[in-house]
């Protein structure tokens, strides 16, 4: 992760198990709408809310993200959460990125489902002080629905949460894993190189 001349950057966090076009469309949409110099994909080690579920080995998730983003010069990947011990809290991740890019305004891209969990996160006030959230629409959470839900939040939170409409892609990693397990197609739900990696490595069987 290089600091050169980056004024506005966003973190795209997720388990990426596997990465799919829903993630990529949200990241590219944010890049354009918020005039970002860079989007950094940071695969999560063990998100606090997913401790019970099994997760694919970090190196597989890292390789899949690398394959998914290689053709986009504004996208990069960071293994900083995977390299850190223990649970990954977003506040620690954002602070680590701030140390590398002290001049940059930092955004955090999430799907609408994830932003609604923000209030349950550790240090939410501190988090909203150091970065702005970009909440992307997701099927089941259209812009009106999302803005209505957000309007119930305390006002000091609201000013640091932006919403963004992206083309609705009813794609989730959960569904992709289930499709692979059932021998149903995943083609066109995720980049071809990622699809090939899943089959070559025998993931999700
Ligand atoms: P899982 O089904 O395993 O939870 P997921 O598809 O939700 O996987 P995550 O890795 O949990 O993917 O998501 C990372 C981020 O991307 C989250 O903020 C999530 O809301 C967002 N996201 C995931 N899928 C979409 C989508 N289809 N459209 C918009 N945002 C999405
Ligand atoms: Mg999810």
Coordinates of N, CA and C and ligand atoms in Angstrom, one line a residue, residues 12-26 49-50 53 108-115 121 134 136-139 166-177, ligand 1:
X12 N -12.8 -1.1 1.1 CA -13.9 -2.0 0.9 C -13.6 -3.3 1.7
X13 N -14.4 -3.4 2.8 CA -14.1 -4.6 3.7 C -15.1 -5.7 3.4
X14 N -14.7 -6.9 3.7 CA -15.7 -8.0 3.6 C -14.9 -9.3 3.8
X15 N -15.7 -10.4 3.8 CA -15.0 -11.6 3.9 C -14.6 -12.1 2.5
X16 N -15.3 -11.7 1.5 CA -14.9 -12.0 0.1 C -14.7 -13.5 0.0
X17 N -15.8 -14.3 0.3 CA -15.7 -15.7 0.4 C -16.8 -16.3 -0.5
X18 N -16.8 -16.2 -1.8 CA -15.8 -15.5 -2.6 C -16.2 -14.0 -3.0
X19 N -15.2 -13.3 -3.5 CA -15.6 -11.9 -4.1 C -16.4 -12.1 -5.3
X20 N -17.4 -11.2 -5.6 CA -18.3 -11.3 -6.7 C -18.6 -10.0 -7.3
X21 N -19.4 -10.0 -8.4 CA -19.7 -8.7 -9.0 C -20.4 -7.7 -8.2
X22 N -21.2 -8.1 -7.2 CA -21.9 -7.2 -6.3 C -20.8 -6.3 -5.6
X23 N -19.7 -6.9 -5.1 CA -18.7 -6.1 -4.5 C -18.0 -5.2 -5.5
X24 N -17.7 -5.7 -6.6 CA -17.0 -4.9 -7.6 C -17.8 -3.7 -8.1
X25 N -19.1 -3.9 -8.4 CA -20.0 -2.9 -8.8 C -20.1 -1.8 -7.7
X26 N -20.2 -2.2 -6.5 CA -20.3 -1.2 -5.4 C -19.0 -0.4 -5.3
X49 N -18.9 -10.6 13.9 CA -20.2 -11.1 13.8 C -20.2 -12.5 13.0
X50 N -19.1 -12.9 12.5 CA -19.1 -14.2 11.8 C -18.2 -15.3 12.4
X53 N -19.3 -19.0 12.0 CA -19.2 -19.7 10.6 C -17.8 -20.1 10.2
X108 N -15.5 4.4 3.9 CA -15.7 2.9 4.1 C -16.9 2.5 3.4
X109 N -16.7 1.6 2.4 CA -17.9 1.2 1.5 C -18.5 0.0 2.2
X110 N -19.8 0.0 2.3 CA -20.5 -1.2 2.8 C -21.8 -1.3 2.0
X111 N -22.4 -2.5 2.0 CA -23.7 -2.7 1.5 C -24.7 -2.2 2.5
X112 N -25.9 -2.0 2.1 CA -26.9 -1.5 3.0 C -27.1 -2.4 4.2
X113 N -27.0 -3.7 4.0 CA -27.3 -4.6 5.1 C -26.2 -4.4 6.2
X114 N -25.0 -4.2 5.7 CA -23.8 -4.1 6.7 C -23.9 -2.7 7.4
X115 N -24.3 -1.6 6.7 CA -24.2 -0.3 7.4 C -25.2 -0.3 8.6
X121 N -21.4 -2.0 16.3 CA -20.0 -2.1 16.3 C -19.3 -1.4 17.5
X134 N -20.1 4.9 3.1 CA -20.8 4.9 1.9 C -21.7 3.6 1.9
X136 N -24.1 1.3 0.1 CA -24.6 0.9 -1.3 C -26.0 0.2 -1.2
X137 N -26.9 0.5 -2.1 CA -28.1 -0.3 -2.1 C -27.8 -1.7 -2.4
X138 N -28.7 -2.6 -1.9 CA -28.5 -4.0 -2.1 C -30.0 -4.5 -2.2
X139 N -30.2 -5.5 -3.1 CA -31.6 -6.0 -3.2 C -32.3 -6.2 -1.9
X166 N -26.6 1.6 -6.5 CA -25.9 0.8 -7.5 C -26.9 -0.1 -8.2
X167 N -26.5 -0.6 -9.4 CA -27.4 -1.5 -10.1 C -27.6 -2.7 -9.2
X168 N -28.9 -3.1 -8.9 CA -29.2 -4.1 -8.0 C -28.7 -5.5 -8.5
X169 N -27.8 -6.0 -7.8 CA -27.3 -7.4 -8.2 C -27.6 -8.3 -7.0
X170 N -28.5 -9.2 -7.3 CA -28.9 -10.1 -6.2 C -27.9 -11.3 -6.1
X171 N -26.7 -10.9 -5.9 CA -25.6 -11.8 -5.8 C -25.1 -11.8 -4.3
X172 N -24.9 -13.0 -3.8 CA -24.2 -13.0 -2.5 C -23.2 -14.2 -2.5
X173 N -22.2 -14.0 -1.6 CA -21.2 -15.1 -1.5 C -21.9 -16.4 -1.0
X174 N -22.8 -16.2 -0.1 CA -23.6 -17.4 0.5 C -24.2 -18.1 -0.7
X175 N -24.9 -17.4 -1.6 CA -25.5 -18.1 -2.7 C -24.5 -18.8 -3.6
X176 N -23.4 -18.1 -3.8 CA -22.4 -18.7 -4.7 C -21.8 -20.0 -4.1
X177 N -21.6 -20.0 -2.8 CA -21.1 -21.2 -2.1 C -22.1 -22.3 -2.3
Ligands
LIG1 P1 -22.0 -13.5 2.7 O1 -23.2 -14.0 1.9 O2 -20.9 -14.6 3.0 O3 -22.3 -12.6 3.9 P2 -21.7 -11.2 1.0 O4 -22.1 -11.5 -0.5 O5 -22.7 -10.5 1.8 O6 -21.2 -12.6 1.6 P3 -19.5 -9.9 2.2 O7 -18.1 -10.3 2.1 O8 -20.2 -10.2 3.4 O9 -20.3 -10.5 0.9 O10 -19.7 -8.4 1.9 C1 -18.7 -7.4 1.9 C2 -19.4 -6.0 1.7 O11 -20.0 -6.0 0.4 C3 -20.6 -5.8 2.7 O12 -20.6 -4.5 3.0 C4 -21.8 -6.2 1.8 O13 -23.0 -5.5 2.3 C5 -21.4 -5.7 0.4 N1 -22.1 -6.4 -0.6 C6 -22.1 -7.8 -0.8 N2 -22.8 -8.1 -1.8 C7 -23.3 -7.0 -2.4 C8 -24.2 -6.7 -3.5 N3 -24.7 -7.7 -4.2 N4 -24.5 -5.4 -3.7 C9 -24.0 -4.4 -2.9 N5 -23.2 -4.6 -1.9 C10 -22.9 -5.9 -1.6

